mmCIF file of C-alpha atoms in Angstrom:
data_model
loop_
_atom_site.group_PDB
_atom_site.id
_atom_site.type_symbol
_atom_site.label_atom_id
_atom_site.label_comp_id
_atom_site.label_asym_id
_atom_site.label_seq_id
_atom_site.Cartn_x
_atom_site.Cartn_y
_atom_site.Cartn_z
ATOM 1 C CA MET A 198 27.808 -7.814 3.544
ATOM 2 C CA THR A 199 29.911 -4.601 3.338
ATOM 3 C CA ASP A 200 28.171 -1.239 2.940
ATOM 4 C CA ASP A 201 29.341 -0.911 -0.656
ATOM 5 C CA VAL A 202 28.071 -4.335 -1.645
ATOM 6 C CA ALA A 203 24.686 -3.523 0.100
ATOM 7 C CA ALA A 204 24.494 -0.232 -1.629
ATOM 8 C CA ALA A 205 25.260 -1.759 -5.090
ATOM 9 C CA ARG A 206 22.682 -4.415 -4.585
ATOM 10 C CA ALA A 207 19.951 -1.884 -3.548
ATOM 11 C CA ALA A 208 20.862 0.272 -6.580
ATOM 12 C CA ALA A 209 20.614 -2.807 -8.869
ATOM 13 C CA GLU A 210 17.261 -3.664 -7.437
ATOM 14 C CA GLU A 211 15.904 -0.231 -7.845
ATOM 15 C CA GLU A 212 17.125 -0.108 -11.372
ATOM 16 C CA SER A 213 15.441 -3.325 -12.208
ATOM 17 C CA VAL A 214 12.040 -2.403 -10.957
ATOM 18 C CA PHE A 215 12.038 0.963 -12.861
ATOM 19 C CA SER A 216 13.283 -0.681 -16.005
ATOM 20 C CA HIS A 217 9.915 -2.321 -16.849
ATOM 21 C CA PRO A 218 7.689 -0.211 -19.278
ATOM 22 C CA PRO A 219 4.429 0.910 -17.739
ATOM 23 C CA VAL A 220 1.475 -1.489 -18.294
ATOM 24 C CA ASP A 221 -1.665 0.168 -19.553
ATOM 25 C CA PRO A 222 -4.933 -0.727 -17.725
ATOM 26 C CA ASP A 223 -7.945 -2.067 -19.471
ATOM 27 C CA ALA A 224 -10.033 0.852 -18.101
ATOM 28 C CA THR A 225 -9.667 3.827 -15.874
ATOM 29 C CA GLU A 226 -12.411 5.608 -13.901
ATOM 30 C CA ALA A 227 -12.528 8.635 -11.642
ATOM 31 C CA TYR A 228 -13.749 8.278 -7.942
ATOM 32 C CA GLY A 229 -13.776 12.059 -7.524
ATOM 33 C CA ASP A 230 -13.284 15.378 -9.211
ATOM 34 C CA ASP A 231 -9.516 15.745 -8.649
ATOM 35 C CA PRO A 232 -7.137 14.627 -11.468
ATOM 36 C CA ASP A 233 -5.481 12.185 -9.066
ATOM 37 C CA GLN A 234 -8.625 10.582 -8.030
ATOM 38 C CA LEU A 235 -8.495 7.635 -10.416
ATOM 39 C CA ILE A 236 -8.523 3.853 -10.316
ATOM 40 C CA ASP A 237 -6.848 1.640 -13.050
ATOM 41 C CA PHE A 238 -8.460 -1.665 -13.709
ATOM 42 C CA TYR A 239 -6.835 -4.732 -15.018
ATOM 43 C CA VAL A 240 -8.916 -7.846 -15.936
ATOM 44 C CA PRO A 241 -7.411 -11.223 -15.202
ATOM 45 C CA ARG A 242 -5.408 -12.697 -17.904
ATOM 46 C CA ALA A 243 -5.391 -16.264 -16.612
ATOM 47 C CA THR A 244 -7.425 -18.484 -14.258
ATOM 48 C CA GLY A 245 -5.869 -18.774 -10.943
ATOM 49 C CA GLY A 246 -6.603 -20.538 -7.706
ATOM 50 C CA PRO A 247 -9.271 -23.267 -7.566
ATOM 51 C CA GLY A 248 -11.323 -21.752 -10.397
ATOM 52 C CA GLY A 249 -14.407 -19.520 -10.323
ATOM 53 C CA PRO A 250 -14.496 -15.709 -10.384
ATOM 54 C CA ALA A 251 -11.283 -13.946 -9.918
ATOM 55 C CA PRO A 252 -10.489 -12.356 -6.625
ATOM 56 C CA VAL A 253 -10.052 -8.568 -6.589
ATOM 57 C CA VAL A 254 -6.654 -7.129 -5.583
ATOM 58 C CA VAL A 255 -6.652 -3.442 -4.657
ATOM 59 C CA VAL A 256 -3.099 -1.957 -5.171
ATOM 60 C CA LEU A 257 -1.823 1.110 -3.466
ATOM 61 C CA HIS A 258 1.512 2.372 -4.846
ATOM 62 C CA GLY A 259 4.337 3.739 -2.735
ATOM 63 C CA GLY A 260 6.829 6.553 -3.200
ATOM 64 C CA ALA A 261 6.744 8.137 0.321
ATOM 65 C CA TRP A 262 3.457 9.852 -0.408
ATOM 66 C CA ARG A 263 5.396 12.305 -2.741
ATOM 67 C CA ALA A 264 4.052 13.700 -6.000
ATOM 68 C CA PRO A 265 6.757 12.397 -8.409
ATOM 69 C CA TYR A 266 5.832 8.712 -7.674
ATOM 70 C CA ASP A 267 2.456 7.843 -9.113
ATOM 71 C CA ARG A 268 0.778 4.525 -9.988
ATOM 72 C CA ARG A 269 2.575 4.174 -13.273
ATOM 73 C CA HIS A 270 5.693 2.736 -11.555
ATOM 74 C CA ILE A 271 3.529 -0.035 -10.013
ATOM 75 C CA SER A 272 1.594 -0.869 -13.119
ATOM 76 C CA PRO A 273 3.989 -3.691 -14.149
ATOM 77 C CA PHE A 274 3.251 -5.233 -10.833
ATOM 78 C CA ALA A 275 -0.520 -4.761 -11.433
ATOM 79 C CA GLY A 276 -0.053 -6.429 -14.756
ATOM 80 C CA PHE A 277 1.833 -9.304 -13.195
ATOM 81 C CA LEU A 278 -1.055 -9.873 -10.794
ATOM 82 C CA ALA A 279 -3.419 -9.826 -13.722
ATOM 83 C CA ARG A 280 -1.443 -12.502 -15.488
ATOM 84 C CA ARG A 281 -1.625 -14.603 -12.285
ATOM 85 C CA GLY A 282 -5.459 -14.533 -12.478
ATOM 86 C CA PHE A 283 -6.308 -11.709 -10.232
ATOM 87 C CA ALA A 284 -8.604 -8.737 -11.030
ATOM 88 C CA VAL A 285 -6.686 -5.695 -10.207
ATOM 89 C CA ALA A 286 -7.790 -2.256 -9.095
ATOM 90 C CA SER A 287 -4.749 0.171 -8.802
ATOM 91 C CA VAL A 288 -5.576 3.375 -6.942
ATOM 92 C CA GLU A 289 -4.130 6.739 -7.458
ATOM 93 C CA TYR A 290 -4.386 9.347 -4.741
ATOM 94 C CA ARG A 291 -3.186 12.954 -3.946
ATOM 95 C CA ARG A 292 0.344 13.145 -2.797
ATOM 96 C CA GLY A 293 2.498 15.808 -1.400
ATOM 97 C CA ALA A 294 3.060 18.870 -3.668
ATOM 98 C CA GLY A 295 6.336 19.669 -5.349
ATOM 99 C CA GLY A 296 8.824 22.119 -4.095
ATOM 100 C CA ALA A 297 10.775 22.411 -0.884
ATOM 101 C CA GLY A 298 10.106 19.780 1.704
ATOM 102 C CA GLY A 299 11.608 21.537 4.661
ATOM 103 C CA ALA A 300 15.066 22.016 5.596
ATOM 104 C CA GLY A 301 16.244 19.349 3.122
ATOM 105 C CA GLY A 302 15.724 21.654 0.079
ATOM 106 C CA GLY A 303 14.009 20.782 -2.971
ATOM 107 C CA GLU A 304 12.514 17.288 -2.071
ATOM 108 C CA PRO A 305 8.818 17.138 -2.584
ATOM 109 C CA VAL A 306 6.642 17.188 0.565
ATOM 110 C CA ALA A 307 5.390 13.801 1.617
ATOM 111 C CA GLY A 308 1.539 13.524 1.673
ATOM 112 C CA ARG A 309 -1.190 16.136 1.798
ATOM 113 C CA TRP A 310 -3.349 16.289 4.956
ATOM 114 C CA PRO A 311 -6.120 15.457 4.924
ATOM 115 C CA CYS A 312 -6.506 14.904 1.139
ATOM 116 C CA THR A 313 -4.279 11.728 1.021
ATOM 117 C CA PHE A 314 -6.565 10.039 3.548
ATOM 118 C CA ASP A 315 -9.720 11.449 1.938
ATOM 119 C CA ASP A 316 -8.823 9.862 -1.276
ATOM 120 C CA VAL A 317 -7.995 6.439 -0.030
ATOM 121 C CA ALA A 318 -11.246 6.288 1.954
ATOM 122 C CA ALA A 319 -13.194 7.559 -1.092
ATOM 123 C CA ALA A 320 -11.492 5.067 -3.296
ATOM 124 C CA PHE A 321 -12.399 2.165 -1.233
ATOM 125 C CA ASP A 322 -15.965 3.361 -0.736
ATOM 126 C CA ALA A 323 -16.337 3.728 -4.520
ATOM 127 C CA LEU A 324 -14.543 0.497 -5.382
ATOM 128 C CA PRO A 325 -17.486 -2.049 -5.238
ATOM 129 C CA GLU A 326 -19.506 -0.192 -7.778
ATOM 130 C CA LEU A 327 -16.670 0.726 -10.036
ATOM 131 C CA ALA A 328 -15.386 -2.883 -9.862
ATOM 132 C CA ARG A 329 -18.720 -4.235 -10.897
ATOM 133 C CA ARG A 330 -18.581 -1.999 -13.907
ATOM 134 C CA HIS A 331 -15.040 -2.761 -14.946
ATOM 135 C CA LEU A 332 -14.259 -6.140 -13.503
ATOM 136 C CA PRO A 333 -17.631 -8.015 -14.189
ATOM 137 C CA GLY A 334 -16.094 -11.494 -13.977
ATOM 138 C CA ALA A 335 -14.520 -10.825 -10.481
ATOM 139 C CA ASP A 336 -15.710 -11.812 -7.029
ATOM 140 C CA PRO A 337 -15.797 -8.753 -4.906
ATOM 141 C CA ARG A 338 -16.312 -10.996 -1.804
ATOM 142 C CA ARG A 339 -12.660 -12.023 -2.163
ATOM 143 C CA THR A 340 -10.955 -8.613 -2.131
ATOM 144 C CA VAL A 341 -7.454 -8.214 -0.755
ATOM 145 C CA ALA A 342 -5.746 -4.911 -0.267
ATOM 146 C CA THR A 343 -2.048 -4.742 -1.048
ATOM 147 C CA GLY A 344 0.416 -1.795 -0.987
ATOM 148 C CA HIS A 345 4.078 -1.110 -1.161
ATOM 149 C CA SER A 346 5.983 1.114 1.239
ATOM 150 C CA ALA A 347 3.944 4.235 1.702
ATOM 151 C CA GLY A 348 1.154 2.303 -0.054
ATOM 152 C CA GLY A 349 1.553 -0.469 2.415
ATOM 153 C CA HIS A 350 0.761 2.085 5.093
ATOM 154 C CA LEU A 351 -2.436 3.211 3.284
ATOM 155 C CA ALA A 352 -3.545 -0.460 2.774
ATOM 156 C CA LEU A 353 -3.263 -1.127 6.485
ATOM 157 C CA TRP A 354 -4.903 2.085 7.314
ATOM 158 C CA ALA A 355 -7.869 1.377 4.978
ATOM 159 C CA ALA A 356 -8.431 -1.974 6.688
ATOM 160 C CA ALA A 357 -8.625 -0.187 10.045
ATOM 161 C CA ARG A 358 -11.058 2.588 9.454
ATOM 162 C CA HIS A 359 -13.582 1.067 11.834
ATOM 163 C CA LEU A 360 -11.097 1.656 14.637
ATOM 164 C CA LEU A 361 -10.511 5.303 14.045
ATOM 165 C CA PRO A 362 -11.326 7.937 16.657
ATOM 166 C CA ALA A 363 -15.060 8.758 16.745
ATOM 167 C CA ASP A 364 -14.489 12.108 15.320
ATOM 168 C CA ALA A 365 -12.463 10.919 12.218
ATOM 169 C CA PRO A 366 -14.271 11.784 8.930
ATOM 170 C CA TRP A 367 -13.013 8.424 7.516
ATOM 171 C CA ARG A 368 -14.374 6.259 10.212
ATOM 172 C CA THR A 369 -16.716 3.421 9.132
ATOM 173 C CA ASP A 370 -19.283 1.558 11.431
ATOM 174 C CA ARG A 371 -17.953 -1.760 10.389
ATOM 175 C CA PRO A 372 -14.747 -3.469 9.248
ATOM 176 C CA ALA A 373 -13.806 -3.118 5.454
ATOM 177 C CA PRO A 374 -15.180 -5.896 3.210
ATOM 178 C CA LEU A 375 -11.719 -7.402 2.821
ATOM 179 C CA ARG A 376 -10.508 -11.038 2.926
ATOM 180 C CA GLY A 377 -7.132 -9.657 3.919
ATOM 181 C CA VAL A 378 -4.195 -7.324 3.633
ATOM 182 C CA VAL A 379 -0.691 -8.048 2.183
ATOM 183 C CA ALA A 380 1.344 -5.098 3.142
ATOM 184 C CA LEU A 381 4.767 -4.884 1.290
ATOM 185 C CA ALA A 382 7.592 -3.260 3.229
ATOM 186 C CA PRO A 383 4.971 -1.039 4.791
ATOM 187 C CA ILE A 384 5.611 2.094 6.677
ATOM 188 C CA ALA A 385 3.372 0.391 9.339
ATOM 189 C CA ASP A 386 4.513 2.018 12.452
ATOM 190 C CA LEU A 387 4.638 5.829 12.051
ATOM 191 C CA ALA A 388 6.402 6.390 15.432
ATOM 192 C CA VAL A 389 9.186 3.909 14.682
ATOM 193 C CA ALA A 390 9.553 5.006 11.123
ATOM 194 C CA ASP A 391 9.877 8.688 12.187
ATOM 195 C CA LYS A 392 12.645 7.695 14.698
ATOM 196 C CA LEU A 393 14.468 6.087 11.888
ATOM 197 C CA ASP A 394 13.860 8.905 9.522
ATOM 198 C CA VAL A 395 12.363 6.664 6.814
ATOM 199 C CA CYS A 396 12.358 8.258 3.458
ATOM 200 C CA GLY A 397 13.953 11.420 4.687
ATOM 201 C CA GLY A 398 11.438 12.631 7.243
ATOM 202 C CA ALA A 399 8.476 11.587 5.119
ATOM 203 C CA VAL A 400 6.288 10.447 8.073
ATOM 204 C CA ARG A 401 6.484 13.763 9.880
ATOM 205 C CA GLN A 402 5.755 15.602 6.629
ATOM 206 C CA LEU A 403 2.646 13.425 6.080
ATOM 207 C CA LEU A 404 1.254 14.463 9.387
ATOM 208 C CA GLY A 405 1.973 18.058 8.948
ATOM 209 C CA GLY A 406 5.287 18.526 10.512
ATOM 210 C CA ASP A 407 6.285 18.852 14.266
ATOM 211 C CA GLU A 408 3.037 20.580 15.143
ATOM 212 C CA GLY A 409 0.712 18.064 13.644
ATOM 213 C CA PHE A 410 2.482 14.908 14.478
ATOM 214 C CA ALA A 411 1.239 13.956 17.878
ATOM 215 C CA GLU A 412 -2.362 15.329 17.267
ATOM 216 C CA ARG A 413 -2.735 13.367 13.970
ATOM 217 C CA GLN A 414 -1.033 10.278 14.807
ATOM 218 C CA PRO A 415 -4.136 8.536 16.316
ATOM 219 C CA TYR A 416 -5.847 9.073 12.969
ATOM 220 C CA ALA A 417 -3.110 7.898 10.744
ATOM 221 C CA ASP A 418 -0.935 5.265 12.269
ATOM 222 C CA PRO A 419 -1.867 1.641 11.690
ATOM 223 C CA ALA A 420 0.107 0.521 14.697
ATOM 224 C CA LEU A 421 -2.337 2.385 16.818
ATOM 225 C CA LEU A 422 -5.363 0.904 15.059
ATOM 226 C CA LEU A 423 -5.457 -2.686 16.184
ATOM 227 C CA PRO A 424 -6.798 -5.253 16.312
ATOM 228 C CA THR A 425 -8.465 -5.030 12.918
ATOM 229 C CA GLY A 426 -10.041 -8.378 12.790
ATOM 230 C CA ILE A 427 -8.899 -8.733 9.130
ATOM 231 C CA ALA A 428 -6.270 -11.334 8.126
ATOM 232 C CA THR A 429 -3.065 -9.406 7.554
ATOM 233 C CA THR A 430 0.351 -10.484 6.296
ATOM 234 C CA VAL A 431 3.368 -8.248 6.016
ATOM 235 C CA VAL A 432 6.203 -9.250 3.509
ATOM 236 C CA GLN A 433 9.555 -7.696 4.338
ATOM 237 C CA GLY A 434 12.990 -7.948 2.801
ATOM 238 C CA ARG A 435 15.712 -8.277 5.524
ATOM 239 C CA THR A 436 18.059 -6.149 3.580
ATOM 240 C CA ASP A 437 15.649 -3.242 2.985
ATOM 241 C CA ALA A 438 17.444 0.039 3.727
ATOM 242 C CA ASP A 439 14.501 2.182 2.763
ATOM 243 C CA VAL A 440 11.970 0.823 5.112
ATOM 244 C CA PRO A 441 13.908 -1.221 7.596
ATOM 245 C CA GLN A 442 12.705 -4.546 9.028
ATOM 246 C CA ALA A 443 12.269 -2.933 12.491
ATOM 247 C CA VAL A 444 9.266 -1.014 11.218
ATOM 248 C CA ALA A 445 7.444 -4.224 10.253
ATOM 249 C CA GLU A 446 8.423 -6.029 13.336
ATOM 250 C CA SER A 447 7.186 -3.130 15.464
ATOM 251 C CA TYR A 448 3.727 -3.319 13.864
ATOM 252 C CA ALA A 449 3.602 -7.063 14.373
ATOM 253 C CA GLU A 450 4.508 -6.679 17.962
ATOM 254 C CA ALA A 451 1.853 -4.098 18.399
ATOM 255 C CA ALA A 452 -0.707 -6.420 16.882
ATOM 256 C CA ALA A 453 0.312 -9.196 19.041
ATOM 257 C CA LYS A 454 -0.219 -6.959 22.149
ATOM 258 C CA ALA A 455 -3.598 -6.202 20.916
ATOM 259 C CA GLY A 456 -4.393 -9.919 20.602
ATOM 260 C CA GLU A 457 -4.089 -10.240 16.810
ATOM 261 C CA VAL A 458 -1.765 -12.308 14.860
ATOM 262 C CA VAL A 459 -0.045 -10.621 11.953
ATOM 263 C CA GLY A 460 1.856 -12.815 9.530
ATOM 264 C CA LEU A 461 5.316 -11.625 8.990
ATOM 265 C CA THR A 462 7.291 -13.146 5.959
ATOM 266 C CA LEU A 463 10.881 -12.190 5.976
ATOM 267 C CA LEU A 464 12.799 -12.647 2.702
ATOM 268 C CA GLU A 465 16.603 -13.171 2.877
ATOM 269 C CA ASP A 466 18.875 -11.093 0.588
ATOM 270 C CA VAL A 467 15.855 -9.118 -0.549
ATOM 271 C CA GLY A 468 15.613 -5.252 -0.313
ATOM 272 C CA HIS A 469 12.872 -2.735 -0.824
ATOM 273 C CA PHE A 470 11.968 -3.062 -4.456
ATOM 274 C CA PRO A 471 11.906 -6.823 -5.511
ATOM 275 C CA LEU A 472 8.536 -7.188 -3.789
ATOM 276 C CA ILE A 473 6.916 -5.288 -6.703
ATOM 277 C CA ASP A 474 9.322 -6.311 -9.464
ATOM 278 C CA PRO A 475 7.922 -8.906 -11.824
ATOM 279 C CA ALA A 476 11.502 -9.999 -12.665
ATOM 280 C CA ALA A 477 12.244 -10.951 -9.038
ATOM 281 C CA ASP A 478 11.558 -14.117 -7.176
ATOM 282 C CA ALA A 479 10.269 -12.148 -4.333
ATOM 283 C CA CYS A 480 7.315 -10.843 -6.467
ATOM 284 C CA ALA A 481 6.100 -14.525 -6.906
ATOM 285 C CA VAL A 482 6.181 -14.898 -3.105
ATOM 286 C CA VAL A 483 4.015 -11.776 -2.887
ATOM 287 C CA ALA A 484 1.562 -13.267 -5.364
ATOM 288 C CA GLU A 485 1.347 -16.482 -3.307
ATOM 289 C CA GLU A 486 0.620 -14.498 -0.112
ATOM 290 C CA ILE A 487 -2.129 -12.701 -1.789
ATOM 291 C CA ALA A 488 -3.623 -16.021 -3.177
ATOM 292 C CA GLN A 489 -3.465 -17.430 0.373
ATOM 293 C CA LEU A 490 -5.815 -14.833 1.603
ATOM 294 C CA ALA A 491 -7.858 -14.487 -1.533
ATOM 295 C CA TRP A 492 -8.855 -17.927 -1.841
#
């Protein structure tokens, strides 16, 4: 495939995923005082799997941890999962502030240390009670976390909080109560993603720039927080130019070295966005991967 053809395909994939109108949730509730500390809840629209209460899927949106990209762009995917019979909790969190993102000019900063991580930890801690309130027919014992791109990083991180350094404020004393994680084109290995300049230096910005990177990486890099003991699958498009396949492969290799098998589903002729695009075949593959862990 020529570079021009690849670029045209990637542009068409991005246009498709952002062409869907946002899907309003059935309920929204705050898990903190900041305006971004919100969770949208979608009740299941169908009976999926072998019957019984619906599994809960926690969705974490991507967007390079940058402010312009919020949970609204992933709401069609959340609605798609609800139509597949899942109960869905879509988490918002604080992202990087607008304005100059460094030498690149006006690009918003990626992430907000430590607020982005504070929020994801707080959301997962609050979720059991909030889900009981807004997803009363769901089965919290069958909870799967999923996230796309930067959200995939956060989903993997949330599942590894029990492996954080002892002085980490987000550390838990036991593994998260998850049936599994399905990470979609995740920024799963921060060192590799940084070397590849994924999302225009977003990884280095997330950890506070050159000064903070080495110090904060052990607190933030899923590839250093293994083995989690939680079933994990990574779904990755082979033609993804935003978060290249090498990032997912590096994470899977790190897991293997730690004695853990991470499933790696590689999709031919699929780029970055079809994984969360209800109009794309890849999205159905994602739903099946979630079902495999949820049931």
